[in-house]
Amino acid sequence: MKFSGKNVLITGASRGIGASIAKVLASYGLKVWINYRSSHEEADRLKEEIEAAGGEAAVIGFDASDEAAFVDAIKTIVQSDGELSYLVNNAGVTKDKLAIRMSVEDFESVLRANLTSAFVGCREALKVMSKKRFGSVVNISSIVAESGNAGQVNYSASKGGMISMTKSFALEGATRNIRFNAITPGFIATDMTNALKDEIKQSYIDKIPLRRFGDPTEVAQTVAFLLSDHASYITGETLKVNGGMYM
Ligand code: NAP
């Protein structure tokens, strides 16, 4: 995979899909900045694993839903490396409940964690990438942005917002050679989906044409493609990685 840039920040990279993205991008020669919120030990272990495999990594702890902390983190990266070439807005949370039991606080807290954090990341990336007239951003949305899901009014709204926001950022970044794309993963085997009861998991698998949950690496390789020079004419796009569950 060919990359003209040199470094990448991945939010929520201590575990799950984010950790896989970090490993895959490091294997393609990028310096990866591993962001975590609370899983410091996991982030440190991931850095060691990447370095043991010959890659370059740094750990940067901050809460992606804290605007000032996110802005400071990007400043730290630019001070250290002279630029930020790529950003993956991956940090995300769920707070599932049926809509009739969902408070405005339950709704807004998920919007803030998933959508507002990605907005701040895209905005700051656009500012620093504009100076080099180069950059690429991938936002991790979800299949439920496209299909909807009972019990996830808040989560699906946050992920749907990411898709339309990505298109608007793509329009603002295009004249400066900065691309913005989104990915909508289906059900991927991570802590987030391990929390589901076995019968619920099976009911989802029955609806997936490829008859299995995805592996985080399968999302990570798609992120790598969209960030890379091979996707140089793709912007404002949303790629599904869902085993055919929603076409
Ligand atoms: P996960 O296993 O629950 O891991 C979530 C990661 O996000 C952790 O590293 C966590 O860090 C971090 N995080 C959460 N809130 C954060 C914040 N405010 N600031 C910084 N980091 C934060 O989740 P996952 O399954 O890998 O999901 C990754 C992304 O893919 C999410 O956006 C999710 O919505 C999306 N997605 C997942 C699936 C799936 O089936 N798994 C499907 C579609 C979309 P700490 O541990 O340090 O808190």
PDB file of C-alpha atoms and ligand atoms in Angstrom:
ATOM      1  CA  MET A   1       0.000   0.000   0.000  1.00  0.00           C
ATOM      2  CA  LYS A   2       1.451   3.409  -0.993  1.00  0.00           C
ATOM      3  CA  PHE A   3       1.327   6.440   1.340  1.00  0.00           C
ATOM      4  CA  SER A   4       2.704   9.911   0.576  1.00  0.00           C
ATOM      5  CA  GLY A   5       2.150  11.039   4.198  1.00  0.00           C
ATOM      6  CA  LYS A   6       4.136   9.902   7.208  1.00  0.00           C
ATOM      7  CA  ASN A   7       2.010   9.851  10.346  1.00  0.00           C
ATOM      8  CA  VAL A   8      -1.527   9.117  11.541  1.00  0.00           C
ATOM      9  CA  LEU A   9      -3.609   9.749  14.656  1.00  0.00           C
ATOM     10  CA  ILE A  10      -6.170   7.066  15.509  1.00  0.00           C
ATOM     11  CA  THR A  11      -8.672   7.914  18.245  1.00  0.00           C
ATOM     12  CA  GLY A  12      -9.753   5.065  20.530  1.00  0.00           C
ATOM     13  CA  ALA A  13      -6.872   2.848  19.413  1.00  0.00           C
ATOM     14  CA  SER A  14      -6.188   1.042  22.697  1.00  0.00           C
ATOM     15  CA  ARG A  15      -8.583  -1.817  21.863  1.00  0.00           C
ATOM     16  CA  GLY A  16     -10.775  -3.362  19.167  1.00  0.00           C
ATOM     17  CA  ILE A  17     -10.992  -1.911  15.670  1.00  0.00           C
ATOM     18  CA  GLY A  18      -8.758   1.077  16.535  1.00  0.00           C
ATOM     19  CA  ALA A  19      -5.926  -1.193  17.733  1.00  0.00           C
ATOM     20  CA  SER A  20      -6.157  -3.202  14.501  1.00  0.00           C
ATOM     21  CA  ILE A  21      -6.048  -0.009  12.433  1.00  0.00           C
ATOM     22  CA  ALA A  22      -2.898   1.031  14.316  1.00  0.00           C
ATOM     23  CA  LYS A  23      -1.159  -2.313  13.646  1.00  0.00           C
ATOM     24  CA  VAL A  24      -2.092  -2.379   9.960  1.00  0.00           C
ATOM     25  CA  LEU A  25      -1.056   1.251   9.304  1.00  0.00           C
ATOM     26  CA  ALA A  26       2.242   0.755  11.169  1.00  0.00           C
ATOM     27  CA  SER A  27       2.918  -2.313   9.008  1.00  0.00           C
ATOM     28  CA  TYR A  28       2.602  -0.042   5.950  1.00  0.00           C
ATOM     29  CA  GLY A  29       5.310   2.265   7.348  1.00  0.00           C
ATOM     30  CA  LEU A  30       3.288   5.070   8.974  1.00  0.00           C
ATOM     31  CA  LYS A  31       4.153   6.403  12.420  1.00  0.00           C
ATOM     32  CA  VAL A  32       0.980   5.751  14.411  1.00  0.00           C
ATOM     33  CA  TRP A  33      -0.248   7.905  17.299  1.00  0.00           C
ATOM     34  CA  ILE A  34      -2.299   5.608  19.532  1.00  0.00           C
ATOM     35  CA  ASN A  35      -5.012   7.498  21.396  1.00  0.00           C
ATOM     36  CA  TYR A  36      -6.720   6.021  24.464  1.00  0.00           C
ATOM     37  CA  ARG A  37      -9.108   7.445  27.049  1.00  0.00           C
ATOM     38  CA  SER A  38      -8.727   5.054  30.005  1.00  0.00           C
ATOM     39  CA  SER A  39      -6.938   1.905  28.723  1.00  0.00           C
ATOM     40  CA  HIS A  40      -3.379   3.176  29.243  1.00  0.00           C
ATOM     41  CA  GLU A  41      -1.826  -0.282  29.722  1.00  0.00           C
ATOM     42  CA  GLU A  42      -3.415  -1.664  26.538  1.00  0.00           C
ATOM     43  CA  ALA A  43      -2.143   1.374  24.601  1.00  0.00           C
ATOM     44  CA  ASP A  44       1.412   0.893  25.955  1.00  0.00           C
ATOM     45  CA  ARG A  45       1.317  -2.839  25.109  1.00  0.00           C
ATOM     46  CA  LEU A  46       0.164  -2.044  21.575  1.00  0.00           C
ATOM     47  CA  LYS A  47       3.035   0.422  21.125  1.00  0.00           C
ATOM     48  CA  GLU A  48       5.509  -2.274  22.259  1.00  0.00           C
ATOM     49  CA  GLU A  49       3.948  -4.821  19.899  1.00  0.00           C
ATOM     50  CA  ILE A  50       4.189  -2.418  16.938  1.00  0.00           C
ATOM     51  CA  GLU A  51       7.807  -1.546  17.761  1.00  0.00           C
ATOM     52  CA  ALA A  52       8.727  -5.217  18.165  1.00  0.00           C
ATOM     53  CA  ALA A  53       7.417  -5.755  14.629  1.00  0.00           C
ATOM     54  CA  GLY A  54       9.671  -2.946  13.335  1.00  0.00           C
ATOM     55  CA  GLY A  55       7.049  -0.165  13.252  1.00  0.00           C
ATOM     56  CA  GLU A  56       6.929   3.295  14.830  1.00  0.00           C
ATOM     57  CA  ALA A  57       4.305   4.265  17.427  1.00  0.00           C
ATOM     58  CA  ALA A  58       3.577   6.847  20.119  1.00  0.00           C
ATOM     59  CA  VAL A  59       0.871   6.876  22.794  1.00  0.00           C
ATOM     60  CA  ILE A  60      -1.297   9.945  23.391  1.00  0.00           C
ATOM     61  CA  GLY A  61      -4.009   9.858  26.068  1.00  0.00           C
ATOM     62  CA  PHE A  62      -6.980  12.199  25.839  1.00  0.00           C
ATOM     63  CA  ASP A  63     -10.767  12.107  25.889  1.00  0.00           C
ATOM     64  CA  ALA A  64     -11.797  12.623  22.259  1.00  0.00           C
ATOM     65  CA  SER A  65     -15.065  14.217  23.391  1.00  0.00           C
ATOM     66  CA  ASP A  66     -13.107  16.976  25.178  1.00  0.00           C
ATOM     67  CA  GLU A  67     -12.577  19.715  22.582  1.00  0.00           C
ATOM     68  CA  ALA A  68      -9.629  21.413  24.286  1.00  0.00           C
ATOM     69  CA  ALA A  69      -7.852  18.086  24.858  1.00  0.00           C
ATOM     70  CA  PHE A  70      -8.301  17.036  21.200  1.00  0.00           C
ATOM     71  CA  VAL A  71      -7.014  20.415  19.944  1.00  0.00           C
ATOM     72  CA  ASP A  72      -3.969  20.168  22.252  1.00  0.00           C
ATOM     73  CA  ALA A  73      -3.239  16.598  21.115  1.00  0.00           C
ATOM     74  CA  ILE A  74      -3.105  17.617  17.456  1.00  0.00           C
ATOM     75  CA  LYS A  75      -0.812  20.539  18.380  1.00  0.00           C
ATOM     76  CA  THR A  76       1.490  18.109  20.227  1.00  0.00           C
ATOM     77  CA  ILE A  77       1.665  15.820  17.182  1.00  0.00           C
ATOM     78  CA  VAL A  78       2.408  18.684  14.789  1.00  0.00           C
ATOM     79  CA  GLN A  79       5.096  20.037  17.161  1.00  0.00           C
ATOM     80  CA  SER A  80       6.695  16.586  17.297  1.00  0.00           C
ATOM     81  CA  ASP A  81       6.469  15.512  13.634  1.00  0.00           C
ATOM     82  CA  GLY A  82       6.009  18.812  11.761  1.00  0.00           C
ATOM     83  CA  GLU A  83       2.685  17.636  10.349  1.00  0.00           C
ATOM     84  CA  LEU A  84      -0.362  15.411  10.678  1.00  0.00           C
ATOM     85  CA  SER A  85      -0.853  13.462   7.426  1.00  0.00           C
ATOM     86  CA  TYR A  86      -3.810  11.244   8.349  1.00  0.00           C
ATOM     87  CA  LEU A  87      -6.571  11.017  10.962  1.00  0.00           C
ATOM     88  CA  VAL A  88      -8.940   8.160  11.805  1.00  0.00           C
ATOM     89  CA  ASN A  89     -11.914   9.174  13.976  1.00  0.00           C
ATOM     90  CA  ASN A  90     -12.599   5.770  15.503  1.00  0.00           C
ATOM     91  CA  ALA A  91     -13.454   6.426  19.191  1.00  0.00           C
ATOM     92  CA  GLY A  92     -17.049   5.501  19.837  1.00  0.00           C
ATOM     93  CA  VAL A  93     -19.458   4.399  22.550  1.00  0.00           C
ATOM     94  CA  THR A  94     -22.970   2.954  22.853  1.00  0.00           C
ATOM     95  CA  LYS A  95     -25.666   3.599  25.480  1.00  0.00           C
ATOM     96  CA  ASP A  96     -28.504   1.405  24.259  1.00  0.00           C
ATOM     97  CA  LYS A  97     -32.124   1.788  25.395  1.00  0.00           C
ATOM     98  CA  LEU A  98     -35.509   1.798  23.778  1.00  0.00           C
ATOM     99  CA  ALA A  99     -36.395   5.332  22.669  1.00  0.00           C
ATOM    100  CA  ILE A 100     -39.341   5.629  25.057  1.00  0.00           C
ATOM    101  CA  ARG A 101     -36.915   5.166  27.979  1.00  0.00           C
ATOM    102  CA  MET A 102     -34.113   7.317  26.562  1.00  0.00           C
ATOM    103  CA  SER A 103     -33.426  10.646  28.262  1.00  0.00           C
ATOM    104  CA  VAL A 104     -32.093  13.677  26.414  1.00  0.00           C
ATOM    105  CA  GLU A 105     -28.890  13.161  28.449  1.00  0.00           C
ATOM    106  CA  ASP A 106     -28.555   9.567  27.091  1.00  0.00           C
ATOM    107  CA  PHE A 107     -29.109  10.909  23.580  1.00  0.00           C
ATOM    108  CA  GLU A 108     -26.790  13.901  23.741  1.00  0.00           C
ATOM    109  CA  SER A 109     -23.940  12.148  25.545  1.00  0.00           C
ATOM    110  CA  VAL A 110     -23.622   9.604  22.708  1.00  0.00           C
ATOM    111  CA  LEU A 111     -23.823  12.360  20.090  1.00  0.00           C
ATOM    112  CA  ARG A 112     -21.050  14.206  21.886  1.00  0.00           C
ATOM    113  CA  ALA A 113     -18.830  11.123  22.247  1.00  0.00           C
ATOM    114  CA  ASN A 114     -19.240   9.916  18.653  1.00  0.00           C
ATOM    115  CA  LEU A 115     -20.201  12.855  16.428  1.00  0.00           C
ATOM    116  CA  THR A 116     -18.950  16.039  18.129  1.00  0.00           C
ATOM    117  CA  SER A 117     -15.565  14.415  18.786  1.00  0.00           C
ATOM    118  CA  ALA A 118     -15.254  13.510  15.086  1.00  0.00           C
ATOM    119  CA  PHE A 119     -16.272  17.060  14.133  1.00  0.00           C
ATOM    120  CA  VAL A 120     -13.480  18.526  16.272  1.00  0.00           C
ATOM    121  CA  GLY A 121     -10.987  16.035  14.806  1.00  0.00           C
ATOM    122  CA  CYS A 122     -12.007  16.812  11.210  1.00  0.00           C
ATOM    123  CA  ARG A 123     -11.926  20.574  11.839  1.00  0.00           C
ATOM    124  CA  GLU A 124      -8.469  20.545  13.439  1.00  0.00           C
ATOM    125  CA  ALA A 125      -7.113  18.142  10.813  1.00  0.00           C
ATOM    126  CA  LEU A 126      -8.423  20.387   8.036  1.00  0.00           C
ATOM    127  CA  LYS A 127      -6.597  23.350   9.585  1.00  0.00           C
ATOM    128  CA  VAL A 128      -3.212  21.646   9.910  1.00  0.00           C
ATOM    129  CA  MET A 129      -3.444  19.621   6.677  1.00  0.00           C
ATOM    130  CA  SER A 130      -4.328  22.798   4.737  1.00  0.00           C
ATOM    131  CA  LYS A 131      -0.815  24.109   5.417  1.00  0.00           C
ATOM    132  CA  LYS A 132       0.711  21.148   3.543  1.00  0.00           C
ATOM    133  CA  ARG A 133      -2.107  20.935   0.972  1.00  0.00           C
ATOM    134  CA  PHE A 134      -2.251  17.211   1.722  1.00  0.00           C
ATOM    135  CA  GLY A 135      -4.148  14.877   3.997  1.00  0.00           C
ATOM    136  CA  SER A 136      -6.778  12.213   4.354  1.00  0.00           C
ATOM    137  CA  VAL A 137      -9.332  11.470   7.071  1.00  0.00           C
ATOM    138  CA  VAL A 138     -11.488   8.382   7.656  1.00  0.00           C
ATOM    139  CA  ASN A 139     -14.500   8.488   9.993  1.00  0.00           C
ATOM    140  CA  ILE A 140     -15.709   5.187  11.449  1.00  0.00           C
ATOM    141  CA  SER A 141     -19.499   5.229  11.224  1.00  0.00           C
ATOM    142  CA  SER A 142     -21.673   2.087  11.444  1.00  0.00           C
ATOM    143  CA  ILE A 143     -24.099  -0.103   9.531  1.00  0.00           C
ATOM    144  CA  VAL A 144     -26.871   1.173  11.828  1.00  0.00           C
ATOM    145  CA  ALA A 145     -26.443   4.654  10.297  1.00  0.00           C
ATOM    146  CA  GLU A 146     -27.873   3.119   7.101  1.00  0.00           C
ATOM    147  CA  SER A 147     -30.253   0.467   8.448  1.00  0.00           C
ATOM    148  CA  GLY A 148     -31.392   1.933  11.786  1.00  0.00           C
ATOM    149  CA  ASN A 149     -31.502  -0.304  14.880  1.00  0.00           C
ATOM    150  CA  ALA A 150     -34.039  -0.670  17.672  1.00  0.00           C
ATOM    151  CA  GLY A 151     -32.514   0.421  20.974  1.00  0.00           C
ATOM    152  CA  GLN A 152     -29.923   2.623  19.265  1.00  0.00           C
ATOM    153  CA  VAL A 153     -31.713   5.870  18.382  1.00  0.00           C
ATOM    154  CA  ASN A 154     -28.824   7.851  19.893  1.00  0.00           C
ATOM    155  CA  TYR A 155     -25.998   5.735  18.411  1.00  0.00           C
ATOM    156  CA  SER A 156     -27.551   5.532  14.922  1.00  0.00           C
ATOM    157  CA  ALA A 157     -28.173   9.309  14.891  1.00  0.00           C
ATOM    158  CA  SER A 158     -24.524   9.943  15.827  1.00  0.00           C
ATOM    159  CA  LYS A 159     -23.264   7.562  13.129  1.00  0.00           C
ATOM    160  CA  GLY A 160     -25.673   8.900  10.482  1.00  0.00           C
ATOM    161  CA  GLY A 161     -24.465  12.407  11.265  1.00  0.00           C
ATOM    162  CA  MET A 162     -20.898  11.246  10.627  1.00  0.00           C
ATOM    163  CA  ILE A 163     -21.780  10.244   7.054  1.00  0.00           C
ATOM    164  CA  SER A 164     -23.325  13.575   6.076  1.00  0.00           C
ATOM    165  CA  MET A 165     -20.655  15.509   7.966  1.00  0.00           C
ATOM    166  CA  THR A 166     -17.963  13.587   6.060  1.00  0.00           C
ATOM    167  CA  LYS A 167     -19.467  14.697   2.736  1.00  0.00           C
ATOM    168  CA  SER A 168     -19.517  18.368   3.800  1.00  0.00           C
ATOM    169  CA  PHE A 169     -15.912  18.189   5.031  1.00  0.00           C
ATOM    170  CA  ALA A 170     -14.980  16.509   1.729  1.00  0.00           C
ATOM    171  CA  LEU A 171     -16.381  19.518  -0.142  1.00  0.00           C
ATOM    172  CA  GLU A 172     -14.463  21.966   2.064  1.00  0.00           C
ATOM    173  CA  GLY A 173     -11.200  19.973   1.867  1.00  0.00           C
ATOM    174  CA  ALA A 174     -11.193  19.101  -1.831  1.00  0.00           C
ATOM    175  CA  THR A 175      -9.569  22.285  -3.152  1.00  0.00           C
ATOM    176  CA  ARG A 176      -6.715  21.731  -0.676  1.00  0.00           C
ATOM    177  CA  ASN A 177      -6.140  18.093  -1.636  1.00  0.00           C
ATOM    178  CA  ILE A 178      -7.575  16.814   1.644  1.00  0.00           C
ATOM    179  CA  ARG A 179      -9.920  13.825   1.387  1.00  0.00           C
ATOM    180  CA  PHE A 180     -12.624  12.800   3.863  1.00  0.00           C
ATOM    181  CA  ASN A 181     -14.297   9.386   3.716  1.00  0.00           C
ATOM    182  CA  ALA A 182     -16.380   7.184   6.009  1.00  0.00           C
ATOM    183  CA  ILE A 183     -16.653   3.450   6.650  1.00  0.00           C
ATOM    184  CA  THR A 184     -19.784   1.696   7.890  1.00  0.00           C
ATOM    185  CA  PRO A 185     -18.701  -1.570   9.556  1.00  0.00           C
ATOM    186  CA  GLY A 186     -21.303  -4.235  10.190  1.00  0.00           C
ATOM    187  CA  PHE A 187     -20.941  -6.516  13.207  1.00  0.00           C
ATOM    188  CA  ILE A 188     -17.231  -6.842  14.041  1.00  0.00           C
ATOM    189  CA  ALA A 189     -15.827  -9.093  16.781  1.00  0.00           C
ATOM    190  CA  THR A 190     -14.652  -6.657  19.513  1.00  0.00           C
ATOM    191  CA  ASP A 191     -15.491  -5.901  23.170  1.00  0.00           C
ATOM    192  CA  MET A 192     -18.431  -3.810  21.888  1.00  0.00           C
ATOM    193  CA  THR A 193     -20.133  -6.838  20.270  1.00  0.00           C
ATOM    194  CA  ASN A 194     -18.811  -9.392  22.802  1.00  0.00           C
ATOM    195  CA  ALA A 195     -21.124  -7.674  25.276  1.00  0.00           C
ATOM    196  CA  LEU A 196     -24.128  -9.047  23.322  1.00  0.00           C
ATOM    197  CA  LYS A 197     -25.901 -12.183  24.603  1.00  0.00           C
ATOM    198  CA  ASP A 198     -25.157 -15.372  22.601  1.00  0.00           C
ATOM    199  CA  GLU A 199     -28.711 -15.683  21.243  1.00  0.00           C
ATOM    200  CA  ILE A 200     -28.657 -12.047  20.074  1.00  0.00           C
ATOM    201  CA  LYS A 201     -25.264 -12.638  18.395  1.00  0.00           C
ATOM    202  CA  GLN A 202     -26.658 -15.705  16.616  1.00  0.00           C
ATOM    203  CA  SER A 203     -29.734 -13.781  15.458  1.00  0.00           C
ATOM    204  CA  TYR A 204     -27.440 -11.201  13.817  1.00  0.00           C
ATOM    205  CA  ILE A 205     -25.210 -13.901  12.259  1.00  0.00           C
ATOM    206  CA  ASP A 206     -28.336 -15.450  10.697  1.00  0.00           C
ATOM    207  CA  LYS A 207     -28.913 -12.123   8.901  1.00  0.00           C
ATOM    208  CA  ILE A 208     -25.332 -11.811   7.567  1.00  0.00           C
ATOM    209  CA  PRO A 209     -24.890 -13.369   4.091  1.00  0.00           C
ATOM    210  CA  LEU A 210     -21.214 -14.240   4.877  1.00  0.00           C
ATOM    211  CA  ARG A 211     -22.522 -15.956   8.085  1.00  0.00           C
ATOM    212  CA  ARG A 212     -19.984 -14.538  10.545  1.00  0.00           C
ATOM    213  CA  PHE A 213     -18.979 -11.367  12.383  1.00  0.00           C
ATOM    214  CA  GLY A 214     -16.156  -9.437  10.701  1.00  0.00           C
ATOM    215  CA  ASP A 215     -12.599  -9.396  12.000  1.00  0.00           C
ATOM    216  CA  PRO A 216     -11.231  -5.952  13.048  1.00  0.00           C
ATOM    217  CA  THR A 217      -8.408  -6.412  10.504  1.00  0.00           C
ATOM    218  CA  GLU A 218     -10.979  -6.456   7.704  1.00  0.00           C
ATOM    219  CA  VAL A 219     -12.064  -2.950   8.728  1.00  0.00           C
ATOM    220  CA  ALA A 220      -8.449  -1.851   9.233  1.00  0.00           C
ATOM    221  CA  GLN A 221      -7.387  -2.846   5.710  1.00  0.00           C
ATOM    222  CA  THR A 222     -10.287  -0.818   4.279  1.00  0.00           C
ATOM    223  CA  VAL A 223      -9.219   2.195   6.331  1.00  0.00           C
ATOM    224  CA  ALA A 224      -5.672   1.751   5.002  1.00  0.00           C
ATOM    225  CA  PHE A 225      -6.938   1.705   1.413  1.00  0.00           C
ATOM    226  CA  LEU A 226      -9.038   4.863   1.857  1.00  0.00           C
ATOM    227  CA  LEU A 227      -6.160   6.753   3.493  1.00  0.00           C
ATOM    228  CA  SER A 228      -3.615   5.576   0.923  1.00  0.00           C
ATOM    229  CA  ASP A 229      -2.595   7.040  -2.429  1.00  0.00           C
ATOM    230  CA  HIS A 230      -4.533   4.215  -4.116  1.00  0.00           C
ATOM    231  CA  ALA A 231      -7.746   6.021  -3.126  1.00  0.00           C
ATOM    232  CA  SER A 232      -6.514   9.430  -4.349  1.00  0.00           C
ATOM    233  CA  TYR A 233      -9.693  10.048  -6.408  1.00  0.00           C
ATOM    234  CA  ILE A 234     -12.127   8.958  -3.671  1.00  0.00           C
ATOM    235  CA  THR A 235     -13.610  11.590  -1.361  1.00  0.00           C
ATOM    236  CA  GLY A 236     -16.957  12.029   0.384  1.00  0.00           C
ATOM    237  CA  GLU A 237     -17.553   8.281  -0.011  1.00  0.00           C
ATOM    238  CA  THR A 238     -18.968   5.793   2.500  1.00  0.00           C
ATOM    239  CA  LEU A 239     -17.689   2.214   2.193  1.00  0.00           C
ATOM    240  CA  LYS A 240     -19.656  -0.675   3.697  1.00  0.00           C
ATOM    241  CA  VAL A 241     -17.674  -3.465   5.434  1.00  0.00           C
ATOM    242  CA  ASN A 242     -20.541  -5.642   6.608  1.00  0.00           C
ATOM    243  CA  GLY A 243     -20.437  -9.138   5.075  1.00  0.00           C
ATOM    244  CA  GLY A 244     -23.387  -8.211   2.869  1.00  0.00           C
ATOM    245  CA  MET A 245     -25.727  -7.568   5.807  1.00  0.00           C
ATOM    246  CA  TYR A 246     -26.963  -4.261   4.354  1.00  0.00           C
ATOM    247  CA  MET A 247     -26.405  -3.541   0.645  1.00  0.00           C
TER     248      MET A 247
HETATM  249  P1  NAP B   1     -14.492  -1.004  21.590  1.00  0.00           P
HETATM  250  O1  NAP B   1     -13.910  -2.373  21.482  1.00  0.00           O
HETATM  251  O2  NAP B   1     -15.554  -0.724  22.592  1.00  0.00           O
HETATM  252  O3  NAP B   1     -13.296   0.043  21.787  1.00  0.00           O
HETATM  253  C1  NAP B   1     -13.612   1.399  21.855  1.00  0.00           C
HETATM  254  C2  NAP B   1     -12.342   2.199  21.824  1.00  0.00           C
HETATM  255  O4  NAP B   1     -12.720   3.586  21.826  1.00  0.00           O
HETATM  256  C3  NAP B   1     -11.469   1.974  23.045  1.00  0.00           C
HETATM  257  O5  NAP B   1     -10.114   2.012  22.628  1.00  0.00           O
HETATM  258  C4  NAP B   1     -11.792   3.179  23.938  1.00  0.00           C
HETATM  259  O6  NAP B   1     -10.693   3.575  24.722  1.00  0.00           O
HETATM  260  C5  NAP B   1     -12.048   4.239  22.896  1.00  0.00           C
HETATM  261  N1  NAP B   1     -12.851   5.365  23.319  1.00  0.00           N
HETATM  262  C6  NAP B   1     -14.172   5.387  23.627  1.00  0.00           C
HETATM  263  N2  NAP B   1     -14.538   6.637  23.950  1.00  0.00           N
HETATM  264  C7  NAP B   1     -13.417   7.407  23.849  1.00  0.00           C
HETATM  265  C8  NAP B   1     -13.148   8.778  24.023  1.00  0.00           C
HETATM  266  N3  NAP B   1     -14.093   9.623  24.427  1.00  0.00           N
HETATM  267  N4  NAP B   1     -11.889   9.224  23.806  1.00  0.00           N
HETATM  268  C9  NAP B   1     -10.911   8.389  23.410  1.00  0.00           C
HETATM  269  N5  NAP B   1     -11.108   7.070  23.216  1.00  0.00           N
HETATM  270  C10 NAP B   1     -12.344   6.596  23.434  1.00  0.00           C
HETATM  271  O7  NAP B   1     -15.114  -0.530  20.212  1.00  0.00           O
HETATM  272  P2  NAP B   1     -14.907  -1.103  18.729  1.00  0.00           P
HETATM  273  O8  NAP B   1     -15.878  -2.178  18.518  1.00  0.00           O
HETATM  274  O9  NAP B   1     -13.462  -1.313  18.463  1.00  0.00           O
HETATM  275  O10 NAP B   1     -15.444   0.157  17.900  1.00  0.00           O
HETATM  276  C11 NAP B   1     -14.583   1.124  17.307  1.00  0.00           C
HETATM  277  C12 NAP B   1     -15.427   2.049  16.447  1.00  0.00           C
HETATM  278  O11 NAP B   1     -16.107   1.289  15.454  1.00  0.00           O
HETATM  279  C13 NAP B   1     -16.518   2.782  17.236  1.00  0.00           C
HETATM  280  O12 NAP B   1     -16.691   4.073  16.712  1.00  0.00           O
HETATM  281  C14 NAP B   1     -17.761   1.955  16.945  1.00  0.00           C
HETATM  282  O13 NAP B   1     -18.940   2.713  17.067  1.00  0.00           O
HETATM  283  C15 NAP B   1     -17.495   1.528  15.521  1.00  0.00           C
HETATM  284  N6  NAP B   1     -18.215   0.334  15.106  1.00  0.00           N
HETATM  285  C16 NAP B   1     -18.024  -0.867  15.740  1.00  0.00           C
HETATM  286  C17 NAP B   1     -18.724  -1.980  15.291  1.00  0.00           C
HETATM  287  C18 NAP B   1     -18.559  -3.343  15.931  1.00  0.00           C
HETATM  288  O14 NAP B   1     -19.304  -4.254  15.556  1.00  0.00           O
HETATM  289  N7  NAP B   1     -17.623  -3.533  16.844  1.00  0.00           N
HETATM  290  C19 NAP B   1     -19.617  -1.866  14.228  1.00  0.00           C
HETATM  291  C20 NAP B   1     -19.792  -0.636  13.615  1.00  0.00           C
HETATM  292  C21 NAP B   1     -19.069   0.455  14.054  1.00  0.00           C
HETATM  293  P3  NAP B   1     -10.589   3.313  26.305  1.00  0.00           P
HETATM  294  O15 NAP B   1     -10.680   1.830  26.516  1.00  0.00           O
HETATM  295  O16 NAP B   1      -9.256   3.880  26.670  1.00  0.00           O
HETATM  296  O17 NAP B   1     -11.760   4.037  26.925  1.00  0.00           O
END
